[in-house]
Short mmCIF file of C-alpha atoms in Angstrom, two decimals:
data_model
loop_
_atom_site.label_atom_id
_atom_site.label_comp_id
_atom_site.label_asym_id
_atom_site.label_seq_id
_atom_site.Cartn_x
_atom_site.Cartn_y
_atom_site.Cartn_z
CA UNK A 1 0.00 0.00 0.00
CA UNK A 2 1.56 3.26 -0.92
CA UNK A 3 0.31 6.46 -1.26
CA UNK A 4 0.17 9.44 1.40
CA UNK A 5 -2.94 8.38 3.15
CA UNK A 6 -1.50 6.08 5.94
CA UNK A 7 -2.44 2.58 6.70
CA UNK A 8 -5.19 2.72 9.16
CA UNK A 9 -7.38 -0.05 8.85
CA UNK A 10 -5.62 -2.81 11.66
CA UNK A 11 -4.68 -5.46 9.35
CA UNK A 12 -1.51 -6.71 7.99
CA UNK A 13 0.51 -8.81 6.78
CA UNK A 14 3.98 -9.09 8.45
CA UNK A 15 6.71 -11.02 6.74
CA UNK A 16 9.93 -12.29 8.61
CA UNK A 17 12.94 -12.09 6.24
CA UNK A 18 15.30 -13.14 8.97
CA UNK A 19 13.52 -16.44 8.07
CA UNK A 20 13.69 -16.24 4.32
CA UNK A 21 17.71 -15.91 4.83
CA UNK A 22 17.65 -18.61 7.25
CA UNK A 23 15.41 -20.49 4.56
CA UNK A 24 18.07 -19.79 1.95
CA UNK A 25 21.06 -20.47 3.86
CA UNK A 26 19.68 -24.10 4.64
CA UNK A 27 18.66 -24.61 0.86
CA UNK A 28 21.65 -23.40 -0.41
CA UNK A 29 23.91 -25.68 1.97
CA UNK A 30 21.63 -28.37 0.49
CA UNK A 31 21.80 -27.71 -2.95
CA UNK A 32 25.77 -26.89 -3.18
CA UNK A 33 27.62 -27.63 -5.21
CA UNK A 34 24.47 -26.29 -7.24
CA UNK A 35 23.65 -22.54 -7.28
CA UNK A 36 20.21 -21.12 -6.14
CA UNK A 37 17.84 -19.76 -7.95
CA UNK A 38 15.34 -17.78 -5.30
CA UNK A 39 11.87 -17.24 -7.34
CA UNK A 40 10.20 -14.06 -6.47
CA UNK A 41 7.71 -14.18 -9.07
CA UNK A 42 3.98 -13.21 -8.18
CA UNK A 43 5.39 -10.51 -5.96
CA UNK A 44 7.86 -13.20 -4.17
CA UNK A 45 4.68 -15.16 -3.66
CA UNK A 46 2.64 -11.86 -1.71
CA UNK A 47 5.59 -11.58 0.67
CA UNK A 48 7.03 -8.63 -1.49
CA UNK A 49 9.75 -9.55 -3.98
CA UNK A 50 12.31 -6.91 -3.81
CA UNK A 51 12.56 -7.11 0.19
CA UNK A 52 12.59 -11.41 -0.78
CA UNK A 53 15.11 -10.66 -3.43
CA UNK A 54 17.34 -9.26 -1.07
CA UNK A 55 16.94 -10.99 1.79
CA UNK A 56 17.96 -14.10 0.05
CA UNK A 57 20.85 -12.74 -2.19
CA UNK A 58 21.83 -11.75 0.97
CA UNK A 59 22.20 -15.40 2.40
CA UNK A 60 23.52 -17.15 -0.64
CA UNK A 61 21.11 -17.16 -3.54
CA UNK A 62 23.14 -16.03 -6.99
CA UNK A 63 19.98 -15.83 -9.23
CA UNK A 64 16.19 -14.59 -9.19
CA UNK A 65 13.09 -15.75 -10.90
CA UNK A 66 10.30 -14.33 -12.42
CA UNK A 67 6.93 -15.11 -14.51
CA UNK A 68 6.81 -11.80 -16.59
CA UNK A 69 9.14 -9.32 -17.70
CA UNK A 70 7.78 -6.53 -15.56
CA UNK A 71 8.38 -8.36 -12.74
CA UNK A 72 12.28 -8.59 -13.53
CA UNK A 73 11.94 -4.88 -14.67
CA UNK A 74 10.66 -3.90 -11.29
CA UNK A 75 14.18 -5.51 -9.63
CA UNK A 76 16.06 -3.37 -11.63
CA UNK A 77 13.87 -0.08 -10.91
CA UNK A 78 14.98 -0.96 -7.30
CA UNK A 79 18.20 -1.45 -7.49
CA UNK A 80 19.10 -5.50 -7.95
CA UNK A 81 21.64 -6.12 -10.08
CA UNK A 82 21.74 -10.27 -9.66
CA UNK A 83 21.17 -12.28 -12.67
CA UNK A 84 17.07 -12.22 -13.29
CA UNK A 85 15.56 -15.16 -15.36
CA UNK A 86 12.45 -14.79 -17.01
CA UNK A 87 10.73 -18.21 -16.56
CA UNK A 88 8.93 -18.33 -19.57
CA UNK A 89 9.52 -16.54 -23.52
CA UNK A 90 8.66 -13.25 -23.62
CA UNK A 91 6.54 -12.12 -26.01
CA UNK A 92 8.16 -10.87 -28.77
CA UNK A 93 6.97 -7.07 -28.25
CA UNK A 94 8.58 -7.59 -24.69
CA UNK A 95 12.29 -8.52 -26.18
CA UNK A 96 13.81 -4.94 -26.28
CA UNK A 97 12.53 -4.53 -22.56
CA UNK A 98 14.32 -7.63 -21.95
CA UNK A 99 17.52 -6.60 -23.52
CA UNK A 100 17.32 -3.28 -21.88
CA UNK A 101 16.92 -4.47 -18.51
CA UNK A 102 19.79 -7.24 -18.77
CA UNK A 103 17.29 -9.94 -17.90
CA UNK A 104 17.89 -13.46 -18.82
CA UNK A 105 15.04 -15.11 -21.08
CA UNK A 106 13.92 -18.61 -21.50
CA UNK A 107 13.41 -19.79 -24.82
CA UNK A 108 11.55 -22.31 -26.88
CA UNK A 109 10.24 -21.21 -30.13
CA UNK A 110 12.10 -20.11 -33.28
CA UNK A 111 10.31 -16.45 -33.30
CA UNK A 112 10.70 -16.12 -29.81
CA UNK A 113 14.79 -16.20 -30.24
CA UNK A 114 14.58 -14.19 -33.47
CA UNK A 115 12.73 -11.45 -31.70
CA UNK A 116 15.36 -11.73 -28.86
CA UNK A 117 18.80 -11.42 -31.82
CA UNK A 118 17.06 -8.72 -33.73
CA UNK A 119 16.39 -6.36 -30.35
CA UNK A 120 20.12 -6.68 -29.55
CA UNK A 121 21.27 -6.03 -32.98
CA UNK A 122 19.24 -2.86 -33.03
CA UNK A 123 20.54 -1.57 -30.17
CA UNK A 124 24.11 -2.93 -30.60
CA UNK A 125 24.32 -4.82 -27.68
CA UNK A 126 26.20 -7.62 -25.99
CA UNK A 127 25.10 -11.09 -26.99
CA UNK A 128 22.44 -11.78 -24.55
CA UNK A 129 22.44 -14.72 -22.41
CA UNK A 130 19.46 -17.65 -22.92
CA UNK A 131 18.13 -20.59 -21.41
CA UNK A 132 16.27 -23.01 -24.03
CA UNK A 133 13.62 -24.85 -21.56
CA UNK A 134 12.28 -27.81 -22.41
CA UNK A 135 9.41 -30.16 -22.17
CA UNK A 136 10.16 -33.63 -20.85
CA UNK A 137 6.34 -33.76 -19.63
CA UNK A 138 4.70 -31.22 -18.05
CA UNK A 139 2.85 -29.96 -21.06
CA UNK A 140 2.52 -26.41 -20.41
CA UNK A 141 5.90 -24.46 -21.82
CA UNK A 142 9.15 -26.05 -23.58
CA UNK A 143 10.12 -27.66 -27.11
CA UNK A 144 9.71 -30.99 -27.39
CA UNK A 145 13.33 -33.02 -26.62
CA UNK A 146 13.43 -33.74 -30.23
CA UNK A 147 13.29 -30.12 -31.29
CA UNK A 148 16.05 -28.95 -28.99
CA UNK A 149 19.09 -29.51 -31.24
CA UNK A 150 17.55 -27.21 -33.91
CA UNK A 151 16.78 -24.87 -31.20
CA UNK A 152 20.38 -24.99 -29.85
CA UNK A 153 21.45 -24.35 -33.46
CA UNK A 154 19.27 -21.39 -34.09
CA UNK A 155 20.65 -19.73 -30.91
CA UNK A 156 24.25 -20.44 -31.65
CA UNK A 157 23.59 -19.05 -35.19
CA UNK A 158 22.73 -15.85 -33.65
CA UNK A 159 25.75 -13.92 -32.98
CA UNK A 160 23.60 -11.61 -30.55
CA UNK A 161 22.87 -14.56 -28.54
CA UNK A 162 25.20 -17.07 -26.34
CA UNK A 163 23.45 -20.29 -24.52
CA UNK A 164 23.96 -19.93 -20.94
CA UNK A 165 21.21 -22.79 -20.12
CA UNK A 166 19.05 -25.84 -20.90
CA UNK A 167 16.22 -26.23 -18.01
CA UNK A 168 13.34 -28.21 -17.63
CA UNK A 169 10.50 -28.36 -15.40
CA UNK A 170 8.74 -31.02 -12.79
CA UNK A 171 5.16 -31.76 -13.23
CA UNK A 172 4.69 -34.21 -9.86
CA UNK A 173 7.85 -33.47 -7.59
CA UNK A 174 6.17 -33.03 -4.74
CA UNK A 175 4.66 -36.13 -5.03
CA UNK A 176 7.52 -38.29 -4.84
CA UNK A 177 6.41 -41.77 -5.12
CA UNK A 178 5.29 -41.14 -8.14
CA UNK A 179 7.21 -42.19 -11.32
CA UNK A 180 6.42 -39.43 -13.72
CA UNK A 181 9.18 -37.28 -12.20
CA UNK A 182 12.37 -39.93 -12.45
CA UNK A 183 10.75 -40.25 -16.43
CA UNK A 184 11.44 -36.91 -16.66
CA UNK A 185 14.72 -36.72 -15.23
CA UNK A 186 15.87 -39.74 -17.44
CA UNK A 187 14.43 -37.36 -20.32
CA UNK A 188 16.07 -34.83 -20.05
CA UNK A 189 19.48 -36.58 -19.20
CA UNK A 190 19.08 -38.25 -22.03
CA UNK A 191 18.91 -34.82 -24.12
CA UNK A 192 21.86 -33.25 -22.20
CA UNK A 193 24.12 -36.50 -23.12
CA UNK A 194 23.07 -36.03 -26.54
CA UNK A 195 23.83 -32.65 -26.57
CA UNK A 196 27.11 -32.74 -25.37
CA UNK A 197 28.09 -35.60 -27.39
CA UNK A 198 27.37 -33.20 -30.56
CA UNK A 199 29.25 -30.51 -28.71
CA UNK A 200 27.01 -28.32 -26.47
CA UNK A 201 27.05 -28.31 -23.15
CA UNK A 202 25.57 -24.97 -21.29
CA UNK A 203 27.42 -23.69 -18.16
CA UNK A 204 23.93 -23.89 -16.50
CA UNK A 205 22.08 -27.35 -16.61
CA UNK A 206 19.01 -27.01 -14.39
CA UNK A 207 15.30 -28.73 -13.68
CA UNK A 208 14.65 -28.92 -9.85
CA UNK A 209 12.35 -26.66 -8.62
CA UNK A 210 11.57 -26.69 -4.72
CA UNK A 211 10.41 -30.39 -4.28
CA UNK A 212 12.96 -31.34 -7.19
CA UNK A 213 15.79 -30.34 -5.09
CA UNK A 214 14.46 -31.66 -1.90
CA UNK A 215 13.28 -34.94 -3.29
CA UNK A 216 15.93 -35.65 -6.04
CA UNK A 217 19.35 -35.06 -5.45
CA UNK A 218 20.26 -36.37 -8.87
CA UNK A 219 17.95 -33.34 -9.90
CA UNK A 220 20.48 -30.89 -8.62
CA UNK A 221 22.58 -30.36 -11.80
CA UNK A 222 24.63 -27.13 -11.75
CA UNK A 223 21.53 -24.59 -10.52
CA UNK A 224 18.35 -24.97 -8.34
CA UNK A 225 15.06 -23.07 -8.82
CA UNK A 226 13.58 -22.80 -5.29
CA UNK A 227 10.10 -20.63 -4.86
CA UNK A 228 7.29 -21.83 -2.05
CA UNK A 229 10.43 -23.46 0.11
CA UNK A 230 12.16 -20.11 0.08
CA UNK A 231 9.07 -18.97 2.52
CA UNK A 232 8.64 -21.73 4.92
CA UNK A 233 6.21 -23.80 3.51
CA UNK A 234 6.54 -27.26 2.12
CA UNK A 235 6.21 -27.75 -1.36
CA UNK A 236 3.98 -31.25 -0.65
CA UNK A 237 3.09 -33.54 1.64
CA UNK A 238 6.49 -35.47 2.24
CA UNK A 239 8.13 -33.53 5.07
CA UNK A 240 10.92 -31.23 4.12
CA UNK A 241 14.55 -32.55 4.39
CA UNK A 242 15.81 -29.22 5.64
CA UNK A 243 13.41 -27.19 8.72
CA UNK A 244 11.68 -24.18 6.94
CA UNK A 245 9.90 -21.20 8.65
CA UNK A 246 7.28 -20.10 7.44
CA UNK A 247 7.76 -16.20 6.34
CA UNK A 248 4.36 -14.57 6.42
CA UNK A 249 1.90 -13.77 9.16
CA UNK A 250 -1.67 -12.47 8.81
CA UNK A 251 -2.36 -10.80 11.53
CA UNK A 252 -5.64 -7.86 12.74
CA UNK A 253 -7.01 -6.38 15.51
CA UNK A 254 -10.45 -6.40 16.96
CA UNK A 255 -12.46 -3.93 15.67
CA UNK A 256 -15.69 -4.51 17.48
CA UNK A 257 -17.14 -6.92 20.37
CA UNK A 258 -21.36 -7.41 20.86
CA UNK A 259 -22.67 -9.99 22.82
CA UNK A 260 -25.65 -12.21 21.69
CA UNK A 261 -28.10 -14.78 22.51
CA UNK A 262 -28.06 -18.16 22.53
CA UNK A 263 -29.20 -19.43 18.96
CA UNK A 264 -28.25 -15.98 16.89
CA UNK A 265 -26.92 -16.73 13.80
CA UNK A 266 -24.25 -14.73 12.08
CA UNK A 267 -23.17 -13.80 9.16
CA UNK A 268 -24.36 -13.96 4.87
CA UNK A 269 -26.57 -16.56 4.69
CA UNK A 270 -27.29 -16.92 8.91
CA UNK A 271 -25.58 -20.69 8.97
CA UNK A 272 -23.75 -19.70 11.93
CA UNK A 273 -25.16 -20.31 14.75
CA UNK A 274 -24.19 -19.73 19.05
CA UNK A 275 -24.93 -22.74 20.82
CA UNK A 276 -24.86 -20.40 24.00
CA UNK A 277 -25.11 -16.65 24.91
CA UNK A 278 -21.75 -15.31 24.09
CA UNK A 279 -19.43 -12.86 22.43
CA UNK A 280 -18.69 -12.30 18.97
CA UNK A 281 -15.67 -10.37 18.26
CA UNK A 282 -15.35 -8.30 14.51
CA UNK A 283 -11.88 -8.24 12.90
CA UNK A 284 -11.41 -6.26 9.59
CA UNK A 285 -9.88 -8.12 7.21
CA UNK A 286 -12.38 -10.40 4.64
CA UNK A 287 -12.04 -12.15 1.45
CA UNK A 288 -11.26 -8.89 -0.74
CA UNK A 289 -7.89 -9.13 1.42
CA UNK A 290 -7.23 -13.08 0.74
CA UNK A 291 -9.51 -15.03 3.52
CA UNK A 292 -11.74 -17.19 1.42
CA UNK A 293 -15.38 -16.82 2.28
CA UNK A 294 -15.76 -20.32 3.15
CA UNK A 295 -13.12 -20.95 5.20
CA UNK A 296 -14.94 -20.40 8.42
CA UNK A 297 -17.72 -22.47 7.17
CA UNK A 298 -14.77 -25.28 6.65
CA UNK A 299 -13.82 -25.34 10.60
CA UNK A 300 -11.19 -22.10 9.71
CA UNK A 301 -10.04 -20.59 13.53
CA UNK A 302 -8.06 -17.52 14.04
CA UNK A 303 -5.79 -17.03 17.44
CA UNK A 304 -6.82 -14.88 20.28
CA UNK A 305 -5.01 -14.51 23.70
CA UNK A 306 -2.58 -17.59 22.06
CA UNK A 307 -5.91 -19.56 21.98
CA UNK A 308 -8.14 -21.04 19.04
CA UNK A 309 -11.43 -19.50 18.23
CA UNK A 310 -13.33 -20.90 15.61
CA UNK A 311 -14.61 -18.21 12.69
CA UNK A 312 -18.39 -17.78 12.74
CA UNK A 313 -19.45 -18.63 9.55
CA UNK A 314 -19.32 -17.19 6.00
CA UNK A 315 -16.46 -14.80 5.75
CA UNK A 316 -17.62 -10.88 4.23
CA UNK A 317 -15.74 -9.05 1.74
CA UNK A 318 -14.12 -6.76 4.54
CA UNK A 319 -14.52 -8.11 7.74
CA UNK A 320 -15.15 -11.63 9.57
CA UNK A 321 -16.73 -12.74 12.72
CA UNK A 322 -14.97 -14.99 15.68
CA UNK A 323 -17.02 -16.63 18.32
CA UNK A 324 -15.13 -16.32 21.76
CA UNK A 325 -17.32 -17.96 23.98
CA UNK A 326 -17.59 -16.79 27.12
CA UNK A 327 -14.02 -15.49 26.79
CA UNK A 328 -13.09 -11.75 27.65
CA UNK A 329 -12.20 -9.76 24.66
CA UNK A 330 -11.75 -6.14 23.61
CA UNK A 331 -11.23 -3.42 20.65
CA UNK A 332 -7.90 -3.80 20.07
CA UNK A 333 -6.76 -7.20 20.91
CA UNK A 334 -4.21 -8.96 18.23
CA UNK A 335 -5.92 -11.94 15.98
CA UNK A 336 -3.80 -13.99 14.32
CA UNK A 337 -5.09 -15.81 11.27
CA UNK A 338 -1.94 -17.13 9.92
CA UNK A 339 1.19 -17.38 11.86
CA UNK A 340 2.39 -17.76 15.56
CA UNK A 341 0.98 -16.46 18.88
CA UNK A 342 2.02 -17.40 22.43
CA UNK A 343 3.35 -21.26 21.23
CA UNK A 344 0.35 -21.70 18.85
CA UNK A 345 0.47 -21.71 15.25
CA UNK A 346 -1.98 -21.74 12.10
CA UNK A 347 -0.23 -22.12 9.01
CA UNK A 348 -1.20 -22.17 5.26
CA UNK A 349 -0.92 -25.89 5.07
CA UNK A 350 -3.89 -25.68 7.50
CA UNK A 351 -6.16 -23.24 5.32
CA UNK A 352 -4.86 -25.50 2.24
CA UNK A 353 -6.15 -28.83 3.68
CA UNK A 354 -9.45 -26.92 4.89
CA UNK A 355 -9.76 -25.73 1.27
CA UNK A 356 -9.01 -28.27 -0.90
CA UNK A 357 -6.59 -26.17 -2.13
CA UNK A 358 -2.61 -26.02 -2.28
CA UNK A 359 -0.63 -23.59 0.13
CA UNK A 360 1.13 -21.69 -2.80
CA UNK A 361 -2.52 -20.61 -3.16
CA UNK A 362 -3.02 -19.33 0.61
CA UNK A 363 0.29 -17.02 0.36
CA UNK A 364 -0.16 -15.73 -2.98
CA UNK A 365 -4.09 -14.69 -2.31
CA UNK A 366 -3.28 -12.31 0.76
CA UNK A 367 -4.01 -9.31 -1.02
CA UNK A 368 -2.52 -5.40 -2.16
CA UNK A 369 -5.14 -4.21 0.70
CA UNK A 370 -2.85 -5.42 3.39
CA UNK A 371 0.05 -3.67 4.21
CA UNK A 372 3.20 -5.88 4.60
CA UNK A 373 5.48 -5.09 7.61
CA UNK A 374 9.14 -5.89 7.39
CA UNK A 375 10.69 -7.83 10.35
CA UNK A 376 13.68 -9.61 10.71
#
């Protein structure tokens, strides 16, 4: 939130970077001889990328990741000079931004790497680095393994253009007993061998994202692409080899405190109701801001006074309900919705499992309208 109007409304989100460097340090240790990767794509995953970005360069990470090229743009605007790889092609509109800014594109298609020679021969440029990515199974971006060695060609054809990388992508890492992940691996050995046995081997061989690098070791290759493990949260169900701690905190005061009947029902749609006269307490944050509107309705709780307090029923646009009970609350008092207080914890693999949902989704939907706070 920026702006000169301050942030008034008691909600934020408060993100612990001491914990993304610790998170880096231990996934770097892991990973090395391998160089990190930190992704910070989708606004380092609603914790705030360029704080992210730096906090983990900081503690060992050589590279950053993004989705779009205005998201490796905005690194530069503040600042971050580290190598920035654009996950996917750019468009080719978006290929003299890319040369501009220094970033470092993926590439897969024929026009895509034309687009990317011609905007550094018109501004006379140093060859730009590339990464060709591709598909060993996933299905969503890549060439096919038997289109690489043309692709290779076409770069090294290109004066304007030097092959830093080959990279591929994990469809079912974080499910590792699964086999579609080691028939992926084999893949794209397969096409490395090939490629070096005609004479091309990139500095940077790379395909494990954050359960890739956990999971696989033999995934590891010469650079690791870590994103939801950078910010303490586990990129599946198989528990993490290294501790993570979890970044980001939703957190609110209480706004507002009536006390009702036995039997009232609260909330859109009334299909909350007190089995006893108690107190319902207000706190302003809703799913505009990232709660989903069903997660009380799904047995969601928030912390109060380090206890658990169930949410009474549908979560509004702005603002949600907690039933305390008996319990004494006031105006003012700290709710924590995701996060720590006094030795308890909710965490987004909680909402996740209530939802149906994965946690990348929990982090990622906490809004613009809350304010982050910068700790650690």
């Amino acid at each position: 939130m920026t702006g000169a109007v301050p942030d008034v409304r008691p909600t934020w989100g408060e993100v612990d970077l001491g914990a993304v460097r610790a998170n880096t340090r231990r996934l770097a240790s892991l990973a090395d001889p391998a160089a990190l990767l930190a992704v910070v794509k989708a606004d380092g995953y609603g914790h705030g990328a360029v704080p992210v970005a730096r906090a983990a360069l900081e503690a060992g990470a050589s590279w950053l990741g993004v989705a779009l090229v205005e998201e490796g743009t905005a690194l530069r605007a503040a600042g971050i000079e580290a190598p920035v790889l654009v996950l996917s092609e750019p468009p080719a509109g978006a290929a003299p931004v890319v040369v501009d800014a220094g970033l470092t594109p993926v590439v897969y298609t024929e026009p895509g790497i034309e687009a990317l020679a011609k905007a550094v021969a018109d501004r006379t440029a140093d060859p730009l680095p590339v990464h060709l990515k591709v598909d060993t199974g996933m299905h969503r971006v890549g060439c096919a393994p038997d289109e690489a060695a043309d692709l290779v060609a076409a770069v090294t054809a290109r004066p304007e253009l030097r092959l830093e990388g080959i990279c591929t992508h994990f469809a079912v890492a974080d499910e590792p007993d699964r086999p579609e992940t080691r028939a992926q691996l084999d893949e794209f050995c397969r096409l490395v061998a090939d490629l070096e046995r005609a004479g091309t081997r990139p500095p940077l061989v790379h395909a494990a994202n954050s359960a890739g690098l956990l999971q696989f070791p033999d995934a590891r290759f010469d650079l690791v692409r870590v994103g939801i493990a950078l910010y303490g949260v586990a990129p599946g169900p198989t528990p993490s080899a290294v501790p993570l701690d979890p970044a980001l905190s939703l957190r609110a005061r209480v706004t507002y405190v009536k006390s009702l009947p036995a039997g009232a029902r609260v909330s859109y749609g009334l299909r909350y109701a007190l089995e006893r006269p108690g107190t319902v307490a207000t706190v302003p944050v809703g799913y505009a801001d990232g709660v989903p509107r069903n997660l009380g309705l799904l047995g969601g709780e928030v912390l109060l006074h380090g206890r658990r307090y169930p949410i009474a029923g549908a979560v509004t646009m702005d603002q949600l309900m907690v039933d305390v009970g008996e319990d004494d609350v006031e105006a003012g008092d700290e709710v924590v919705l995701l996060g720590t207080q006094d030795g308890e914890a909710i965490t987004a693999e909680e909402w996740a499992d209530r939802l149906g949902i994965i946690a990348y989704e929990v982090v990622t939907g906490i809004g613009p309208r809350v304010p982050r706070r910068y700790v650690g």
